[in-house]
Amino acid sequence: MTDTATMPQLVSFGRRLRRFMADRPLIPLIILLIILVAILQVLRPGIVNERWLANTAKFAIPLAILAGCQTMTMLTGGIDLSVGTVATMSAFIMATQIVNQDPTVAFLLAMMPAVLIGLVNGIGVGVFRVHPLIMTLGTSLIGTGFLQVYQRTVIASGARIPDFLNWLGTGVTYGFPNALLLFVPVAVLIVFMLNRTGFGRLLYAVGDNERAARLSGVRYWQVITALYVLSSLLAGITGLLYIGLIKAPSLSLAEPLVLPSVAAAVIGGTSIFGGRGGYTGTIIGALILTVLTTLLTILQMPEGGRRILFGLIVLFVTAAYLRIVEDR
Amino acid sequence: MTTNPLPQSPLLDATGVTKNYGAVAALRTASLSVLPGEVHALMGANGAGKSTLVKILTGAIKADAGRILIRGQQLDIRSPADARRAGLLPVYQEPALIPDLDVLSNLRLTGTPVEPFRAWVRELGIPDLDIRETARHIPLAILRVLDLARALAVEPDVLLLDEMTAALPANLAEKVLEVVRRQGDAGRSVIFISHRFVEISALCDRATVLRDGATVGVVDIEPGVEERIVEMMLGTRIEKTRVTARAANDLAVADGGRPRLSVRNLQLGTKLNDVSFDLANGEVAGVFALEGQGQDELFAALAGSIRPTGGTIDVDGAPVKFSHPSDAIQAGIAYVPGDRAEALAMQRSVRENIALPFSAALRKWGPIRMRREQMVVSSAIARLQIDTRAQGEVQRLSGGNQQKVTIARWIAAGARTILCFDPTRGIDVGTKQEIYKLLRELASQNKSVLFYTSEMEEVQRVCDRVIVIFGGRVVDTFPVEEADEAALMRAAYGLPRGAKADVGILAEVKPGSSAEAAS
Ligand SMILES: Nc1ncnc2c1ncn2[C@@H]1O[C@H](COP(=O)(O)OP(=O)(O)OP(=O)(O)O)[C@@H](O)[C@H]1O
Ligand SMILES: [Mg+2]
């Protein structure tokens, strides 16, 4: 359409590069990931091999699924801080109930708190309009409290990690971690849901302009309730996967994943203000964070220094990424 | 009007202004030259680049190329603050007050002196503004006036008004025109963007016409110039005809007596008082009112957006109570709100915005049939001539094109009754004709339209009947043949038929107005 002959060639290379990146926001992320892997390889030649890849994937997957919960809630302008507690609860209940129960019953029992917390979150945010940050933080604390009470009642019976979860969490087949069997369908479903279903559209619409969604006939509370239940269910399943990987049920099992899951979604380009983002970016964000953790471990820094550096890098990457992608 | 070209040097002179957004050329070699004391119209179809030019002149965005001279000196305007120092002050197309702050805080933020601001607000026809009110709660039309008052308060040399009057009902629009005229008389310059020819001919000295981002001509405003301008703007001629309404008796036969929508004694706090009227199948009923007479609330109540405190609404003879817009949509009633910021998900694509109602109901949450959706959306886009060069995000469209998306949504959804609140706000002459035709076509398919407009001309162009509201009451109902502008104005001011009203400068220019001559 445009007449390129009359278009002045004043548009600098930098601007055009930016424009290119703005249209394909995944590219700078993938480049960053490759750079990180390259640094790792330079610092420890030979570290990047098949085993390392499988290991990285194993640790990135639980993070990526929880980051999926954050992506979906952030699209509506919310956040789900209860994912850590929910994951821990289902893992802990699974590991203790499997001792005397049928696996199916144990699984159902393990998913119960997930559904419940999701429902409470959804109703609190969607109907009573409590701020998602407060709401999910609140249910998270309450959940932890219940878990402590529960722990005392089962202290005598002990805990066991079911073999299947062990296999799923740590097993590797033909060089591929078995966890991919769970992750690939989950990821495909989330991406499909966000892009090709009515529900996905509504998440974006509600997060972008709630009033516009309302005038189009969308009932906010329905969308939000369904969303938080879904998010909690995913968190519960992640808990089961994670216990298979970590193998030590504790009351703070998945808690360390909560803030990184938010960070992964943000690095992946999802806006915390809602309406903008997607799951593919989040997956790469989770990978970046996992590789970054390995890198910092290898540097053999003291724990404190490592955390500071981790935080600084996350800040820097997010700020730089937004600058690249936000073309005016 | 100064037709005699005095050897005056321009106050503002921009040449070769270029701006590209990726593959979209918003401006290419646009130029604009404004003399001191001149009211200069900037005209062009939706997406021609008017707003982009205003934003570049006032430092809100950066041009890729171009030269801007102010009082003969080349200035590099990099920020709105620079522009302000150079004496250039804009009123942008979208309201600029920060919604979460009150008016006073907004003033402080820009360092606007409060007393002159208040004086201007009163001058512009709003006697009782509460300066502590949060901007979010102020109606769109008033917000626009506040934007203008804020600009006037710092006494700019060049005032740039981007569709300042588009959301304003007749009484407020007139005040604005008067004030702008006086700016010109005081030796200051005004750049005035509007799609309303009546205003251009009443107010402006010259006009610069943009088409597809380039300046295609500069003309003196004189009687009869309108057609030439339109031709330059669109590149073709358009027929500005009155789309014929159906005869009233025709209507009665068609619907078998039962109205589509029947409103009785509707009450809403102090805003609506005992409002009763019918909307027949196959009818376009106009609603005409001055600012703040309850029209906003009437539409919101019929759309299920707010709940009336009394009275009844019947749809097809059955009483309804809407507690959510989705109830109204279920009953086949769609609402195009006056403020497009209220209707659009700005970061989402044109397609998603148009298709939004399709996914709303719980049972439609599943997979989307993309092919079918694409077809429905494309035909709505074509129907409303939406410029889709920047369709990835609605916020990148020009104001007029955004407005079209709000209408296209309900055309695509095939709603049986459409409540249009000022739907043609900011839409260019060419597409306006298209929308009038569209509304008449809906009526001929036995659908019905309730049509509020702030532009008197439109009443006669599309409506079968006009309902006039004043002080929250229906004060009069005219068949369109009797709804000439004087009669409408009288009724809108709450005067009985036949009384003589002061209808201001728009009416005074009427006889010689080229806009009317063309119709
Ligand atoms: N951020 C952006 N990205 C891409 N394209 C843009 C962006 N902003 C504006 N445009 C494009 O630039 C063109 C000119 O837009 P502009 O808003 O200046 O039109 P306008 O003349 O003011 O129209 P209207 O009468 O509808 O307000 C449009 O085609 C628009 O889509
Ligand atoms: Mg514009």
Tab-separated table of C-alpha atoms in Angstrom, chain B residues 35-406:
chain	number	residue	atom	x	y	z
B	35	LEU	CA	-1.187	33.281	10.358
B	36	PRO	CA	-1.498	35.346	13.533
B	37	GLY	CA	-5.114	35.925	14.527
B	38	GLU	CA	-6.367	33.205	12.232
B	39	VAL	CA	-8.749	30.369	12.967
B	40	HIS	CA	-7.394	27.688	10.717
B	41	ALA	CA	-9.280	24.487	10.013
B	42	LEU	CA	-7.374	21.239	9.622
B	43	MET	CA	-9.499	18.835	7.667
B	44	GLY	CA	-9.275	15.296	6.384
B	45	ALA	CA	-10.991	11.938	6.441
B	46	ASN	CA	-10.601	9.533	9.366
B	47	GLY	CA	-7.014	8.399	9.489
B	48	ALA	CA	-5.737	11.256	7.298
B	49	GLY	CA	-3.208	12.218	9.962
B	50	LYS	CA	-4.743	15.275	11.644
B	51	SER	CA	-4.252	14.079	15.193
B	52	THR	CA	-0.768	12.851	14.395
B	53	LEU	CA	0.156	16.300	13.086
B	54	VAL	CA	-1.228	17.986	16.197
B	55	LYS	CA	0.721	15.611	18.418
B	56	ILE	CA	3.918	16.290	16.519
B	57	LEU	CA	3.459	20.073	16.658
B	58	THR	CA	2.951	19.877	20.417
B	59	GLY	CA	5.822	17.516	21.156
B	60	ALA	CA	3.776	14.502	22.200
B	61	ILE	CA	5.348	12.358	19.513
B	62	LYS	CA	8.460	12.789	17.425
B	63	ALA	CA	8.366	13.246	13.659
B	64	ASP	CA	10.637	11.189	11.421
B	65	ALA	CA	11.297	14.245	9.277
B	66	GLY	CA	10.057	17.794	8.804
B	67	ARG	CA	10.750	21.412	9.645
B	68	ILE	CA	8.749	23.470	12.097
B	69	LEU	CA	9.115	27.252	12.243
B	70	ILE	CA	7.512	29.263	14.999
B	71	ARG	CA	7.531	33.052	14.462
B	72	GLY	CA	10.082	32.397	11.755
B	73	GLN	CA	12.477	30.510	14.008
B	74	GLN	CA	13.209	26.855	13.630
B	75	LEU	CA	12.355	25.159	16.882
B	76	ASP	CA	12.986	21.620	17.935
B	77	ILE	CA	9.958	20.712	20.005
B	78	ARG	CA	10.800	17.562	21.915
B	79	SER	CA	8.192	17.555	24.646
B	80	PRO	CA	4.805	19.062	25.504
B	81	ALA	CA	6.665	21.367	27.885
B	82	ASP	CA	8.760	22.731	25.006
B	83	ALA	CA	5.612	23.340	23.000
B	84	ARG	CA	4.021	25.119	25.909
B	85	ARG	CA	7.000	27.418	26.258
B	86	ALA	CA	6.729	28.212	22.571
B	87	GLY	CA	3.075	29.167	23.139
B	88	LEU	CA	1.478	26.073	21.563
B	89	LEU	CA	-1.248	24.399	23.572
B	90	PRO	CA	-3.288	21.412	22.460
B	91	VAL	CA	-6.619	19.921	23.371
B	92	TYR	CA	-6.199	16.355	22.171
B	93	GLN	CA	-8.933	14.192	20.753
B	94	GLU	CA	-9.227	12.029	23.855
B	95	PRO	CA	-9.887	13.527	27.309
B	96	ALA	CA	-6.574	14.341	28.967
B	97	LEU	CA	-7.453	14.677	32.663
B	98	ILE	CA	-6.117	11.824	34.763
B	99	PRO	CA	-9.255	9.856	35.690
B	100	ASP	CA	-8.228	8.988	39.244
B	101	LEU	CA	-7.398	12.541	40.308
B	102	ASP	CA	-9.813	15.346	41.033
B	103	VAL	CA	-9.924	18.389	38.805
B	104	LEU	CA	-7.846	20.516	41.153
B	105	SER	CA	-5.012	17.978	41.351
B	106	ASN	CA	-5.078	17.702	37.589
B	107	LEU	CA	-4.621	21.462	37.365
B	108	ARG	CA	-1.735	21.425	39.798
B	109	LEU	CA	-0.085	18.658	37.807
B	110	THR	CA	0.191	20.902	34.767
B	111	GLY	CA	0.755	24.085	36.745
B	112	THR	CA	-2.446	25.654	35.459
B	113	PRO	CA	-3.599	28.740	37.358
B	114	VAL	CA	-6.900	27.898	39.067
B	115	GLU	CA	-8.773	31.202	38.975
B	116	PRO	CA	-8.472	31.814	35.225
B	117	PHE	CA	-9.454	28.174	34.739
B	118	ARG	CA	-12.619	28.634	36.740
B	119	ALA	CA	-13.435	31.799	34.870
B	120	TRP	CA	-13.096	29.988	31.557
B	121	VAL	CA	-15.211	27.073	32.751
B	122	ARG	CA	-18.011	29.488	33.617
B	123	GLU	CA	-17.517	31.325	30.355
B	124	LEU	CA	-17.837	28.036	28.483
B	125	GLY	CA	-21.269	27.424	29.919
B	126	ILE	CA	-20.699	25.290	33.017
B	127	PRO	CA	-21.718	27.425	35.985
B	128	ASP	CA	-21.550	24.830	38.735
B	129	LEU	CA	-18.371	22.788	38.406
B	130	ASP	CA	-17.165	21.110	41.587
B	131	ILE	CA	-13.409	21.381	41.304
B	132	ARG	CA	-12.999	18.558	43.827
B	133	GLU	CA	-14.835	16.040	41.670
B	134	THR	CA	-12.795	13.042	40.517
B	135	ALA	CA	-12.341	13.209	36.758
B	136	ARG	CA	-13.617	9.640	36.328
B	137	HIS	CA	-17.088	10.698	37.420
B	138	ILE	CA	-17.393	13.655	35.076
B	139	PRO	CA	-19.371	13.136	31.842
B	140	LEU	CA	-17.409	13.132	28.615
B	141	ALA	CA	-18.802	16.403	27.257
B	142	ILE	CA	-17.871	18.298	30.425
B	143	LEU	CA	-14.405	16.717	30.436
B	144	ARG	CA	-13.819	18.083	26.960
B	145	VAL	CA	-14.792	21.566	28.068
B	146	LEU	CA	-12.464	21.298	31.070
B	147	ASP	CA	-9.619	20.327	28.739
B	148	LEU	CA	-10.308	23.457	26.744
B	149	ALA	CA	-10.539	25.669	29.814
B	150	ARG	CA	-7.239	24.291	31.031
B	151	ALA	CA	-5.590	25.238	27.762
B	152	LEU	CA	-7.192	28.690	27.652
B	153	ALA	CA	-6.126	29.466	31.214
B	154	VAL	CA	-2.491	29.777	30.192
B	155	GLU	CA	-3.308	32.132	27.288
B	156	PRO	CA	-1.589	30.291	24.441
B	157	ASP	CA	-0.536	31.970	21.204
B	158	VAL	CA	-1.614	28.966	19.189
B	159	LEU	CA	-4.442	26.793	20.419
B	160	LEU	CA	-4.764	23.393	18.749
B	161	LEU	CA	-8.239	21.912	19.112
B	162	ASP	CA	-8.596	18.302	17.991
B	163	GLU	CA	-12.298	17.555	17.578
B	164	MET	CA	-13.073	19.708	20.538
B	165	THR	CA	-16.763	19.953	19.713
B	166	ALA	CA	-17.366	16.345	18.640
B	167	ALA	CA	-18.895	15.193	21.922
B	168	LEU	CA	-20.645	18.463	22.681
B	169	PRO	CA	-24.372	19.090	22.409
B	170	ALA	CA	-25.482	22.273	20.695
B	171	ASN	CA	-25.479	24.586	23.710
B	172	LEU	CA	-21.928	23.770	24.782
B	173	ALA	CA	-20.610	23.648	21.223
B	174	GLU	CA	-21.845	27.184	20.685
B	175	LYS	CA	-20.031	28.512	23.707
B	176	VAL	CA	-16.842	26.917	22.442
B	177	LEU	CA	-17.269	28.447	19.020
B	178	GLU	CA	-17.836	31.881	20.525
B	179	VAL	CA	-14.743	31.622	22.680
B	180	VAL	CA	-12.608	30.371	19.817
B	181	ARG	CA	-13.830	33.197	17.583
B	182	ARG	CA	-12.810	35.710	20.227
B	183	GLN	CA	-9.338	34.150	20.456
B	184	GLY	CA	-8.931	34.898	16.783
B	185	ASP	CA	-10.176	38.455	17.204
B	186	ALA	CA	-7.638	38.978	19.995
B	187	GLY	CA	-4.813	38.189	17.583
B	188	ARG	CA	-4.212	34.642	18.726
B	189	SER	CA	-4.292	31.701	16.352
B	190	VAL	CA	-6.377	28.577	16.569
B	191	ILE	CA	-5.992	25.318	14.684
B	192	PHE	CA	-9.417	23.780	14.605
B	193	ILE	CA	-10.195	20.172	13.714
B	194	SER	CA	-13.801	19.177	13.199
B	195	HIS	CA	-15.879	16.972	10.959
B	196	ARG	CA	-18.825	19.366	11.257
B	197	PHE	CA	-18.942	21.695	8.284
B	198	VAL	CA	-21.401	24.010	9.956
B	199	GLU	CA	-18.765	24.859	12.513
B	200	ILE	CA	-16.017	25.276	9.970
B	201	SER	CA	-18.028	27.732	7.924
B	202	ALA	CA	-19.165	29.627	11.011
B	203	LEU	CA	-15.714	29.950	12.465
B	204	CYS	CA	-12.703	29.437	10.252
B	205	ASP	CA	-10.783	31.708	7.916
B	206	ARG	CA	-8.851	29.116	5.973
B	207	ALA	CA	-8.562	25.363	5.840
B	208	THR	CA	-5.685	22.989	5.198
B	209	VAL	CA	-6.829	19.656	3.824
B	210	LEU	CA	-4.950	16.419	4.448
B	211	ARG	CA	-5.411	13.213	2.544
B	212	ASP	CA	-3.521	9.998	3.346
B	213	GLY	CA	-0.973	11.920	5.365
B	214	ALA	CA	-0.176	14.591	2.799
B	215	THR	CA	-1.397	18.168	2.488
B	216	VAL	CA	-3.517	18.342	-0.653
B	217	GLY	CA	-4.643	21.932	-0.493
B	218	VAL	CA	-5.202	25.160	1.418
B	219	VAL	CA	-8.446	27.019	0.783
B	220	ASP	CA	-10.193	30.142	2.001
B	221	ILE	CA	-13.478	29.432	3.693
B	222	GLU	CA	-16.203	31.116	1.697
B	223	PRO	CA	-19.743	30.108	0.793
B	224	GLY	CA	-19.815	27.090	-1.469
B	225	VAL	CA	-16.354	25.838	-0.654
B	226	GLU	CA	-17.606	22.789	1.195
B	227	GLU	CA	-17.944	20.580	-1.836
B	228	ARG	CA	-14.432	21.386	-2.928
B	229	ILE	CA	-13.081	20.519	0.492
B	230	VAL	CA	-14.933	17.219	0.582
B	231	GLU	CA	-13.623	16.391	-2.843
B	232	MET	CA	-10.072	17.102	-1.728
B	233	MET	CA	-10.523	15.139	1.490
B	234	LEU	CA	-11.957	12.006	-0.026
B	235	GLY	CA	-10.620	12.214	-3.548
B	236	THR	CA	-14.177	11.751	-4.834
B	237	ARG	CA	-17.503	13.486	-4.668
B	238	ILE	CA	-20.151	12.286	-2.294
B	239	GLU	CA	-23.855	12.672	-2.419
B	240	LYS	CA	-25.034	14.317	0.747
B	241	THR	CA	-28.611	13.255	0.604
B	242	ARG	CA	-31.270	12.831	3.174
B	243	VAL	CA	-31.823	9.127	3.543
B	244	THR	CA	-35.532	8.803	3.178
B	245	ALA	CA	-37.492	7.793	6.180
B	246	ARG	CA	-40.475	5.568	5.943
B	247	ALA	CA	-43.846	7.229	6.008
B	248	ALA	CA	-45.435	7.157	9.424
B	249	ASN	CA	-48.530	5.217	8.344
B	250	ASP	CA	-46.271	2.648	6.738
B	251	LEU	CA	-44.763	2.059	10.141
B	252	ALA	CA	-48.001	1.435	11.903
B	253	VAL	CA	-48.981	-1.171	9.347
B	254	ALA	CA	-45.675	-2.979	9.550
B	255	ASP	CA	-45.519	-3.762	13.239
B	256	GLY	CA	-49.112	-4.735	13.852
B	257	GLY	CA	-49.419	-2.214	16.661
B	258	ARG	CA	-47.068	-3.746	19.233
B	259	PRO	CA	-43.993	-1.610	19.869
B	260	ARG	CA	-40.568	-3.170	20.085
B	261	LEU	CA	-39.722	-1.178	23.155
B	262	SER	CA	-42.171	0.522	25.383
B	263	VAL	CA	-40.985	2.734	28.217
B	264	ARG	CA	-43.454	3.948	30.830
B	265	ASN	CA	-42.898	6.413	33.667
B	266	LEU	CA	-39.209	5.663	33.841
B	267	GLN	CA	-37.621	7.179	36.912
B	268	LEU	CA	-33.947	7.380	37.824
B	269	GLY	CA	-33.107	9.408	40.904
B	270	THR	CA	-33.260	13.056	39.969
B	271	LYS	CA	-31.932	12.393	36.482
B	272	LEU	CA	-34.974	10.910	34.785
B	273	ASN	CA	-38.469	11.894	35.564
B	274	ASP	CA	-41.509	10.061	34.329
B	275	VAL	CA	-40.111	9.264	30.896
B	276	SER	CA	-42.513	7.445	28.588
B	277	PHE	CA	-42.210	6.643	24.888
B	278	ASP	CA	-42.414	3.799	22.403
B	279	LEU	CA	-39.954	2.555	19.844
B	280	ALA	CA	-41.619	0.751	16.967
B	281	ASN	CA	-40.179	-2.046	14.883
B	282	GLY	CA	-38.555	-0.621	11.785
B	283	GLU	CA	-38.208	2.832	13.260
B	284	VAL	CA	-35.262	5.137	13.811
B	285	ALA	CA	-36.250	7.390	16.680
B	286	GLY	CA	-34.032	10.338	17.428
B	287	VAL	CA	-33.382	11.664	20.890
B	288	PHE	CA	-32.354	15.277	21.085
B	289	ALA	CA	-31.244	17.118	24.213
B	290	LEU	CA	-28.814	19.677	25.516
B	291	GLU	CA	-25.969	18.554	27.741
B	292	GLY	CA	-26.912	16.635	30.874
B	293	GLN	CA	-30.692	16.438	30.484
B	294	GLY	CA	-30.766	12.760	31.404
B	295	GLN	CA	-30.072	11.276	27.984
B	296	ASP	CA	-26.984	9.409	29.257
B	297	GLU	CA	-29.001	7.814	32.026
B	298	LEU	CA	-31.889	6.959	29.724
B	299	PHE	CA	-29.624	5.018	27.395
B	300	ALA	CA	-27.730	3.354	30.226
B	301	ALA	CA	-31.000	2.238	31.827
B	302	LEU	CA	-32.376	0.815	28.581
B	303	ALA	CA	-29.088	-1.029	28.065
B	304	GLY	CA	-29.201	-2.623	31.502
B	305	SER	CA	-26.105	-0.756	32.582
B	306	ILE	CA	-27.810	1.054	35.449
B	307	ARG	CA	-31.021	0.130	37.191
B	308	PRO	CA	-33.956	2.545	37.050
B	309	THR	CA	-35.582	3.433	40.355
B	310	GLY	CA	-39.082	3.323	38.960
B	311	GLY	CA	-41.247	2.758	35.918
B	312	THR	CA	-41.455	-0.119	33.477
B	313	ILE	CA	-39.773	-1.236	30.289
B	314	ASP	CA	-41.561	-3.643	27.964
B	315	VAL	CA	-39.858	-5.480	25.133
B	316	ASP	CA	-42.237	-6.856	22.491
B	317	GLY	CA	-45.056	-6.377	24.947
B	318	ALA	CA	-43.486	-8.347	27.795
B	319	PRO	CA	-42.187	-6.529	30.869
B	320	VAL	CA	-38.440	-6.829	31.505
B	321	LYS	CA	-36.078	-5.957	34.324
B	322	PHE	CA	-32.454	-5.681	33.287
B	323	SER	CA	-29.892	-6.174	36.036
B	324	HIS	CA	-26.873	-6.490	33.757
B	325	PRO	CA	-26.140	-5.459	30.137
B	326	SER	CA	-26.177	-9.150	29.221
B	327	ASP	CA	-29.917	-9.223	30.037
B	328	ALA	CA	-30.528	-6.460	27.535
B	329	ILE	CA	-28.350	-8.200	24.955
B	330	GLN	CA	-30.382	-11.373	25.481
B	331	ALA	CA	-33.460	-9.342	24.641
B	332	GLY	CA	-31.712	-8.195	21.448
B	333	ILE	CA	-30.869	-4.704	22.656
B	334	ALA	CA	-27.351	-3.460	21.988
B	335	TYR	CA	-25.792	-0.261	23.228
B	336	VAL	CA	-23.161	1.891	21.555
B	337	PRO	CA	-22.016	4.216	24.340
B	338	GLY	CA	-21.037	7.795	23.642
B	339	ASP	CA	-17.599	7.425	25.151
B	340	ARG	CA	-15.627	4.953	23.082
B	341	ALA	CA	-13.160	4.489	25.936
B	342	GLU	CA	-16.077	2.765	27.629
B	343	ALA	CA	-16.631	0.339	24.774
B	344	LEU	CA	-13.209	-0.702	23.515
B	345	ALA	CA	-10.443	-2.956	24.765
B	346	MET	CA	-7.723	-0.625	23.531
B	347	GLN	CA	-4.809	-3.081	23.528
B	348	ARG	CA	-6.709	-5.777	21.659
B	349	SER	CA	-7.144	-6.128	17.919
B	350	VAL	CA	-9.999	-4.758	15.836
B	351	ARG	CA	-11.154	-8.300	15.247
B	352	GLU	CA	-11.280	-9.235	18.927
B	353	ASN	CA	-13.122	-6.046	19.745
B	354	ILE	CA	-15.769	-6.636	17.135
B	355	ALA	CA	-16.159	-10.298	18.083
B	356	LEU	CA	-16.268	-9.650	21.833
B	357	PRO	CA	-20.035	-10.137	22.323
B	358	PHE	CA	-19.804	-13.539	20.600
B	359	SER	CA	-17.836	-14.997	23.516
B	360	ALA	CA	-19.670	-13.304	26.345
B	361	ALA	CA	-22.199	-15.959	27.323
B	362	LEU	CA	-21.042	-18.906	29.413
B	363	ARG	CA	-21.993	-21.448	26.749
B	364	LYS	CA	-19.824	-19.645	24.168
B	365	TRP	CA	-16.604	-19.995	26.143
B	366	GLY	CA	-15.385	-22.942	24.102
B	367	PRO	CA	-13.290	-23.036	20.929
B	368	ILE	CA	-13.940	-20.207	18.495
B	369	ARG	CA	-14.804	-20.976	14.893
B	370	MET	CA	-12.099	-18.733	13.497
B	371	ARG	CA	-13.071	-18.943	9.844
B	372	ARG	CA	-16.663	-17.956	10.472
B	373	GLU	CA	-15.672	-15.221	12.875
B	374	GLN	CA	-13.244	-13.844	10.316
B	375	MET	CA	-16.016	-13.647	7.743
B	376	VAL	CA	-18.492	-11.887	9.984
B	377	VAL	CA	-15.872	-9.444	11.223
B	378	SER	CA	-14.559	-8.663	7.741
B	379	SER	CA	-17.977	-7.834	6.429
B	380	ALA	CA	-18.626	-5.486	9.355
B	381	ILE	CA	-15.236	-3.844	8.788
B	382	ALA	CA	-15.989	-3.386	5.107
B	383	ARG	CA	-19.442	-2.066	5.846
B	384	LEU	CA	-18.110	0.676	8.099
B	385	GLN	CA	-15.008	1.348	6.022
B	386	ILE	CA	-12.660	0.871	8.951
B	387	ASP	CA	-9.052	1.710	8.132
B	388	THR	CA	-7.353	-1.511	9.195
B	389	ARG	CA	-3.747	-0.618	8.504
B	390	ALA	CA	-3.048	-0.587	12.241
B	391	GLN	CA	-5.604	-3.185	13.297
B	392	GLY	CA	-3.347	-5.079	15.690
B	393	GLU	CA	-4.337	-2.771	18.521
B	394	VAL	CA	-7.413	-0.579	18.538
B	395	GLN	CA	-5.523	2.196	20.318
B	396	ARG	CA	-3.418	2.682	17.199
B	397	LEU	CA	-6.430	3.501	15.056
B	398	SER	CA	-7.421	7.092	14.475
B	399	GLY	CA	-10.252	8.378	16.673
B	400	GLY	CA	-12.885	8.111	13.976
B	401	ASN	CA	-11.880	4.569	13.123
B	402	GLN	CA	-12.102	3.561	16.779
B	403	GLN	CA	-15.604	4.964	16.819
B	404	LYS	CA	-16.508	2.840	13.818
B	405	VAL	CA	-15.354	-0.280	15.663
B	406	THR	CA	-17.880	0.385	18.430
